[in-house]
């Protein structure tokens, strides 16, 4: 298998961006092997809630600490996390602003289901007033039976895997890069997918278009693949090469619950670079939405182009 280093060299990715991406991967590998694997899920909740009003788990906080710790050592001027009330300053004059969801899938982690991390990288020192289309890289890590990852630097989307020779703390810095391999350097979504991952299924009770759409997928013989974790659910679409993931809003909560900055914008970048589409319930491109406040949410439909476009017609009709 080609190493990620070989891929970056072939694509002429700037050394600064490479360094940041390897640090993020290293944060993911550390969290996966040293924290998550050994975690005591009996002792679950922290005494805090995050800005979205979710009760924080100790593991959410632990994941955040691993990422923030590594980002502080990097050329990063702003660190924005789903688990921080406000973005925090990093190095003054740092080249990048990084936004992330350190642990996606908090509600299923104690059941030992796959979870993940999601990251969006911007140049500059701000995230507010920016659009997802300004991201220079997006990453999603899946912590499952293996540590797999999806990365885009705007030259297509790659899938990769971590193959450690040893535990991370035993390995010299310069050897770390050789442990990240590319399993598919050109993830490509078919225009029509065979799989559907319907988030916020509860909304089907009040939103008739959603109920109708689900029935049509079932009648058409599509396959349900839904775990309750955005990262493994979209990761499944990338690995199988097509499908749709959605998290719609309702009349009461039109923007749903998934966060634009930490979850939707990075995935929209990854999906578009794989030839797919990512839009809101109104049909607006996710990457064109301006971030107005850190924990802003948006409805989202993303994946295979035709699957995504077809739903918009249903909502209107
Ligand atoms: P997080 O764990 O970061 O709060 O995000 C969980 C998200 C996402 O992973 C998943 O698709 C969605 O929540 C599921 O939400 P519902 O339980 O509301 O369907
Ligand atoms: Mn999440
Ligand atoms: Mn989270």
Short mmCIF file of C-alpha atoms and ligand atoms in Angstrom, two decimals:
data_model
loop_
_atom_site.label_atom_id
_atom_site.label_comp_id
_atom_site.label_asym_id
_atom_site.label_seq_id
_atom_site.Cartn_x
_atom_site.Cartn_y
_atom_site.Cartn_z
CA UNK A 1 0.00 0.00 0.00
CA UNK A 2 1.14 3.54 -0.78
CA UNK A 3 1.96 5.65 2.25
CA UNK A 4 0.16 8.90 2.89
CA UNK A 5 3.55 10.59 2.62
CA UNK A 6 3.93 9.28 -0.97
CA UNK A 7 0.45 10.57 -1.79
CA UNK A 8 1.21 14.05 -0.42
CA UNK A 9 4.50 14.19 -2.29
CA UNK A 10 2.83 13.17 -5.56
CA UNK A 11 0.15 15.85 -5.08
CA UNK A 12 2.63 18.56 -4.06
CA UNK A 13 0.84 19.25 -0.79
CA UNK A 14 2.61 22.05 1.10
CA UNK A 15 4.93 20.90 3.91
CA UNK A 16 3.00 23.02 6.44
CA UNK A 17 -0.30 21.37 5.63
CA UNK A 18 1.29 17.91 5.61
CA UNK A 19 2.74 18.53 9.05
CA UNK A 20 -0.64 19.61 10.42
CA UNK A 21 -2.44 16.63 8.91
CA UNK A 22 0.09 14.17 10.32
CA UNK A 23 -0.28 15.78 13.75
CA UNK A 24 -4.06 15.41 13.54
CA UNK A 25 -3.69 11.77 12.51
CA UNK A 26 -1.31 11.31 15.38
CA UNK A 27 -3.85 12.85 17.77
CA UNK A 28 -6.44 10.37 16.42
CA UNK A 29 -4.08 7.40 16.77
CA UNK A 30 -3.15 8.42 20.31
CA UNK A 31 -6.75 8.86 21.32
CA UNK A 32 -7.75 5.55 19.71
CA UNK A 33 -4.98 3.42 21.20
CA UNK A 34 -4.16 5.10 24.47
CA UNK A 35 -7.50 6.54 25.60
CA UNK A 36 -10.51 4.95 23.90
CA UNK A 37 -9.27 1.37 24.02
CA UNK A 38 -8.70 1.54 27.79
CA UNK A 39 -11.71 3.61 28.73
CA UNK A 40 -13.98 2.79 31.66
CA UNK A 41 -17.50 3.20 30.28
CA UNK A 42 -19.06 2.53 33.68
CA UNK A 43 -17.89 5.91 34.80
CA UNK A 44 -19.43 7.79 31.95
CA UNK A 45 -20.62 11.34 32.50
CA UNK A 46 -18.68 14.51 33.23
CA UNK A 47 -20.54 17.13 35.30
CA UNK A 48 -20.76 19.53 32.37
CA UNK A 49 -22.81 20.23 29.26
CA UNK A 50 -21.39 21.58 26.01
CA UNK A 51 -22.62 24.63 24.12
CA UNK A 52 -25.12 22.51 22.13
CA UNK A 53 -26.67 21.47 25.45
CA UNK A 54 -25.39 17.88 25.23
CA UNK A 55 -24.37 16.32 28.51
CA UNK A 56 -20.62 15.86 28.11
CA UNK A 57 -19.06 12.50 28.64
CA UNK A 58 -15.66 12.20 30.24
CA UNK A 59 -14.54 10.64 26.96
CA UNK A 60 -15.71 13.76 25.01
CA UNK A 61 -13.53 15.88 27.26
CA UNK A 62 -10.61 13.43 27.04
CA UNK A 63 -10.78 13.38 23.22
CA UNK A 64 -10.89 17.16 23.15
CA UNK A 65 -7.83 17.39 25.40
CA UNK A 66 -5.79 15.09 23.13
CA UNK A 67 -6.58 17.16 20.03
CA UNK A 68 -6.15 20.55 21.70
CA UNK A 69 -2.82 19.42 23.20
CA UNK A 70 -1.40 18.46 19.81
CA UNK A 71 -2.85 21.46 17.98
CA UNK A 72 -1.25 23.85 20.48
CA UNK A 73 2.15 22.54 19.40
CA UNK A 74 1.34 23.25 15.76
CA UNK A 75 1.23 26.27 13.49
CA UNK A 76 -2.39 26.87 14.50
CA UNK A 77 -3.70 30.27 15.52
CA UNK A 78 -7.28 29.25 16.36
CA UNK A 79 -8.70 26.05 17.81
CA UNK A 80 -12.50 25.64 17.54
CA UNK A 81 -14.08 22.51 19.01
CA UNK A 82 -17.59 21.19 19.52
CA UNK A 83 -16.56 20.69 23.15
CA UNK A 84 -15.30 24.26 23.71
CA UNK A 85 -17.83 27.05 24.34
CA UNK A 86 -15.77 29.50 22.28
CA UNK A 87 -12.83 28.99 19.92
CA UNK A 88 -9.52 29.33 21.75
CA UNK A 89 -6.35 31.04 20.61
CA UNK A 90 -3.35 28.96 19.63
CA UNK A 91 0.02 30.27 18.45
CA UNK A 92 0.02 33.93 17.56
CA UNK A 93 0.54 34.32 13.82
CA UNK A 94 -0.13 30.59 13.26
CA UNK A 95 -1.03 29.75 9.67
CA UNK A 96 -4.19 27.69 10.28
CA UNK A 97 -7.54 27.74 12.05
CA UNK A 98 -8.82 24.26 12.89
CA UNK A 99 -12.42 23.30 13.71
CA UNK A 100 -13.29 19.82 14.95
CA UNK A 101 -15.65 17.39 16.61
CA UNK A 102 -13.23 15.40 18.76
CA UNK A 103 -15.63 12.54 19.41
CA UNK A 104 -18.55 11.93 17.11
CA UNK A 105 -20.91 9.24 18.36
CA UNK A 106 -20.93 9.99 22.10
CA UNK A 107 -24.32 8.34 22.49
CA UNK A 108 -23.15 4.98 21.11
CA UNK A 109 -19.58 4.74 22.34
CA UNK A 110 -20.50 2.84 25.54
CA UNK A 111 -22.15 0.16 23.36
CA UNK A 112 -18.74 -0.33 21.69
CA UNK A 113 -19.92 0.87 18.30
CA UNK A 114 -17.63 2.69 15.88
CA UNK A 115 -17.14 6.37 16.62
CA UNK A 116 -14.91 9.02 15.10
CA UNK A 117 -13.45 12.51 14.84
CA UNK A 118 -14.14 15.18 12.19
CA UNK A 119 -11.84 18.08 11.31
CA UNK A 120 -11.98 21.12 9.01
CA UNK A 121 -8.85 23.19 8.32
CA UNK A 122 -8.86 26.85 7.23
CA UNK A 123 -5.99 29.21 6.57
CA UNK A 124 -5.94 32.33 8.73
CA UNK A 125 -6.97 32.98 12.32
CA UNK A 126 -10.77 32.89 12.23
CA UNK A 127 -13.67 30.55 11.61
CA UNK A 128 -16.55 32.98 12.02
CA UNK A 129 -17.59 34.66 8.76
CA UNK A 130 -15.98 31.85 6.77
CA UNK A 131 -17.56 29.35 4.41
CA UNK A 132 -16.86 25.63 4.20
CA UNK A 133 -15.63 26.21 0.66
CA UNK A 134 -12.63 28.02 2.19
CA UNK A 135 -11.39 24.85 3.90
CA UNK A 136 -7.96 23.74 2.69
CA UNK A 137 -8.38 20.26 4.14
CA UNK A 138 -11.01 18.08 5.78
CA UNK A 139 -10.51 14.84 7.69
CA UNK A 140 -12.73 12.17 9.22
CA UNK A 141 -11.33 9.37 11.41
CA UNK A 142 -13.21 6.16 12.15
CA UNK A 143 -12.38 4.34 15.38
CA UNK A 144 -13.73 0.88 14.75
CA UNK A 145 -12.15 -2.55 14.41
CA UNK A 146 -9.41 -0.52 12.67
CA UNK A 147 -8.50 3.15 12.58
CA UNK A 148 -9.45 4.28 9.06
CA UNK A 149 -9.48 7.84 7.79
CA UNK A 150 -10.76 9.97 4.92
CA UNK A 151 -8.86 13.08 3.87
CA UNK A 152 -9.21 15.75 1.24
CA UNK A 153 -6.82 18.59 0.47
CA UNK A 154 -8.99 19.64 -2.46
CA UNK A 155 -7.53 17.12 -4.89
CA UNK A 156 -10.06 14.32 -4.51
CA UNK A 157 -10.84 12.30 -1.39
CA UNK A 158 -8.62 9.48 -0.15
CA UNK A 159 -9.34 6.60 2.20
CA UNK A 160 -6.55 5.33 4.38
CA UNK A 161 -5.68 3.13 7.28
CA UNK A 162 -3.37 3.27 10.28
CA UNK A 163 -1.03 0.30 10.57
CA UNK A 164 0.99 0.71 13.74
CA UNK A 165 4.15 -1.31 14.09
CA UNK A 166 4.18 -0.60 17.78
CA UNK A 167 2.38 1.48 20.34
CA UNK A 168 2.66 5.20 19.58
CA UNK A 169 4.72 6.16 22.60
CA UNK A 170 7.44 3.74 21.52
CA UNK A 171 7.89 5.31 18.12
CA UNK A 172 10.21 8.11 17.12
CA UNK A 173 8.57 11.15 15.57
CA UNK A 174 10.14 10.62 12.13
CA UNK A 175 8.84 7.03 11.89
CA UNK A 176 5.26 7.96 12.62
CA UNK A 177 4.41 9.01 9.07
CA UNK A 178 5.14 5.55 7.68
CA UNK A 179 2.25 4.10 9.60
CA UNK A 180 -0.48 5.88 7.68
CA UNK A 181 -1.33 4.20 4.40
CA UNK A 182 -3.64 5.07 1.52
CA UNK A 183 -6.09 2.27 0.70
CA UNK A 184 -8.00 4.20 -2.00
CA UNK A 185 -6.55 7.40 -3.37
CA UNK A 186 -9.62 8.32 -5.31
CA UNK A 187 -12.84 7.64 -3.43
CA UNK A 188 -15.63 8.07 -5.98
CA UNK A 189 -19.35 8.00 -5.24
CA UNK A 190 -21.69 6.59 -7.87
CA UNK A 191 -24.49 8.94 -8.96
CA UNK A 192 -27.10 6.57 -7.52
CA UNK A 193 -26.37 4.69 -4.31
CA UNK A 194 -27.78 1.48 -2.89
CA UNK A 195 -27.67 2.51 0.76
CA UNK A 196 -29.57 4.95 2.95
CA UNK A 197 -28.64 6.26 6.39
CA UNK A 198 -31.64 8.19 7.76
CA UNK A 199 -30.67 10.36 10.72
CA UNK A 200 -33.37 11.91 12.90
CA UNK A 201 -35.83 9.23 11.85
CA UNK A 202 -38.15 10.58 14.53
CA UNK A 203 -38.80 13.50 12.18
CA UNK A 204 -40.68 11.14 9.85
CA UNK A 205 -43.59 11.25 12.33
CA UNK A 206 -44.23 14.93 11.58
CA UNK A 207 -42.59 15.45 8.16
CA UNK A 208 -44.64 13.62 5.54
CA UNK A 209 -41.98 13.97 2.79
CA UNK A 210 -39.57 12.04 5.03
CA UNK A 211 -42.01 9.20 5.63
CA UNK A 212 -42.73 9.03 1.89
CA UNK A 213 -39.05 9.04 0.98
CA UNK A 214 -38.30 6.23 3.42
CA UNK A 215 -41.12 4.17 1.96
CA UNK A 216 -39.78 4.73 -1.54
CA UNK A 217 -36.29 3.62 -0.54
CA UNK A 218 -37.70 0.51 1.06
CA UNK A 219 -39.87 -0.26 -1.97
CA UNK A 220 -36.91 0.31 -4.31
CA UNK A 221 -34.94 -2.33 -2.41
CA UNK A 222 -32.32 0.04 -0.97
CA UNK A 223 -30.35 -1.20 2.00
CA UNK A 224 -30.50 0.51 5.40
CA UNK A 225 -27.09 1.15 6.93
CA UNK A 226 -27.41 3.32 10.00
CA UNK A 227 -25.42 3.16 13.21
CA UNK A 228 -26.26 6.49 14.88
CA UNK A 229 -22.75 7.84 14.30
CA UNK A 230 -22.26 10.29 11.44
CA UNK A 231 -18.63 9.25 10.93
CA UNK A 232 -19.14 5.50 10.53
CA UNK A 233 -22.37 6.09 8.59
CA UNK A 234 -20.73 8.37 6.02
CA UNK A 235 -17.55 6.27 6.16
CA UNK A 236 -19.69 3.35 5.02
CA UNK A 237 -20.82 5.39 1.99
CA UNK A 238 -17.20 6.23 1.11
CA UNK A 239 -16.03 2.63 1.42
CA UNK A 240 -18.97 1.14 -0.53
CA UNK A 241 -18.79 3.93 -3.13
CA UNK A 242 -22.29 5.38 -2.86
CA UNK A 243 -25.39 6.04 -0.75
CA UNK A 244 -27.06 8.85 1.13
CA UNK A 245 -26.86 10.16 4.70
CA UNK A 246 -29.32 12.73 5.93
CA UNK A 247 -30.18 14.58 9.10
CA UNK A 248 -33.23 16.72 8.33
CA UNK A 249 -34.80 19.38 10.47
CA UNK A 250 -38.43 19.61 11.53
CA UNK A 251 -40.92 22.49 11.59
CA UNK A 252 -39.88 23.14 15.21
CA UNK A 253 -36.15 22.76 14.55
CA UNK A 254 -35.55 23.49 10.86
CA UNK A 255 -31.76 23.41 11.19
CA UNK A 256 -31.62 19.98 12.80
CA UNK A 257 -28.82 19.33 15.26
CA UNK A 258 -25.66 18.63 13.30
CA UNK A 259 -23.10 21.40 13.54
CA UNK A 260 -22.03 23.28 10.40
CA UNK A 261 -18.46 24.05 11.46
CA UNK A 262 -17.48 20.83 13.23
CA UNK A 263 -19.44 18.20 11.33
CA UNK A 264 -21.28 19.29 8.18
CA UNK A 265 -18.72 21.52 6.42
CA UNK A 266 -15.83 19.01 6.66
CA UNK A 267 -18.04 16.15 5.46
CA UNK A 268 -19.48 18.30 2.65
CA UNK A 269 -15.92 18.97 1.44
CA UNK A 270 -15.02 15.26 1.60
CA UNK A 271 -18.24 14.25 -0.19
CA UNK A 272 -17.95 16.85 -2.97
CA UNK A 273 -14.35 15.87 -3.57
CA UNK A 274 -15.57 12.29 -3.98
CA UNK A 275 -17.99 13.44 -6.69
CA UNK A 276 -21.04 13.62 -4.43
CA UNK A 277 -23.33 16.40 -3.29
CA UNK A 278 -24.02 18.02 0.10
CA UNK A 279 -26.97 20.37 0.57
CA UNK A 280 -29.39 21.63 3.18
CA UNK A 281 -33.05 20.76 3.25
CA UNK A 282 -33.73 23.94 1.26
CA UNK A 283 -31.32 22.84 -1.44
CA UNK A 284 -28.47 25.24 -0.57
CA UNK A 285 -24.92 23.98 -0.93
CA UNK A 286 -23.48 23.33 2.54
CA UNK A 287 -20.06 24.68 1.52
CA UNK A 288 -21.63 28.05 0.62
CA UNK A 289 -23.12 28.71 4.07
CA UNK A 290 -21.35 31.36 6.13
CA UNK A 291 -20.53 30.37 9.70
CA UNK A 292 -22.20 33.00 11.87
CA UNK A 293 -21.57 31.49 15.29
CA UNK A 294 -19.47 28.55 16.43
CA UNK A 295 -22.17 26.01 17.27
CA UNK A 296 -24.56 26.85 14.40
CA UNK A 297 -26.47 23.84 13.08
CA UNK A 298 -27.84 22.96 9.65
CA UNK A 299 -30.00 20.30 8.10
CA UNK A 300 -27.96 18.12 5.77
CA UNK A 301 -28.43 15.65 2.92
CA UNK A 302 -25.25 14.27 1.44
CA UNK A 303 -23.85 11.46 -0.66
CA UNK A 304 -24.57 10.18 -4.16
CA UNK A 305 -25.66 13.07 -6.38
CA UNK A 306 -28.95 11.76 -7.74
CA UNK A 307 -30.12 10.44 -4.36
CA UNK A 308 -29.55 13.85 -2.80
CA UNK A 309 -31.20 15.79 -5.63
CA UNK A 310 -34.28 13.56 -5.71
CA UNK A 311 -35.21 14.39 -2.13
CA UNK A 312 -35.37 18.12 -2.76
CA UNK A 313 -38.10 17.50 -5.33
CA UNK A 314 -40.04 15.52 -2.72
CA UNK A 315 -39.91 18.21 -0.08
CA UNK A 316 -41.26 20.78 -2.51
CA UNK A 317 -44.02 18.56 -3.91
P1 LIG B 1 -22.00 13.92 18.74
O1 LIG B 1 -21.72 12.59 19.33
O2 LIG B 1 -20.75 14.61 18.27
O3 LIG B 1 -22.88 14.79 19.58
O4 LIG B 1 -22.77 13.72 17.34
C1 LIG B 1 -23.71 12.69 17.21
C2 LIG B 1 -24.51 12.92 15.99
C3 LIG B 1 -24.11 12.10 14.79
O5 LIG B 1 -23.00 11.33 14.93
C4 LIG B 1 -25.29 11.22 14.53
O6 LIG B 1 -25.51 11.08 13.17
C5 LIG B 1 -26.42 11.92 15.21
O7 LIG B 1 -25.84 12.60 16.27
C6 LIG B 1 -27.49 11.00 15.71
O8 LIG B 1 -28.43 11.80 16.34
P2 LIG B 1 -29.87 11.30 16.82
O9 LIG B 1 -29.58 10.39 17.96
O10 LIG B 1 -30.56 12.56 17.18
O11 LIG B 1 -30.51 10.61 15.62
MN1 LIG B 2 -20.73 14.74 16.19
MN1 LIG B 3 -18.92 15.16 19.46
#
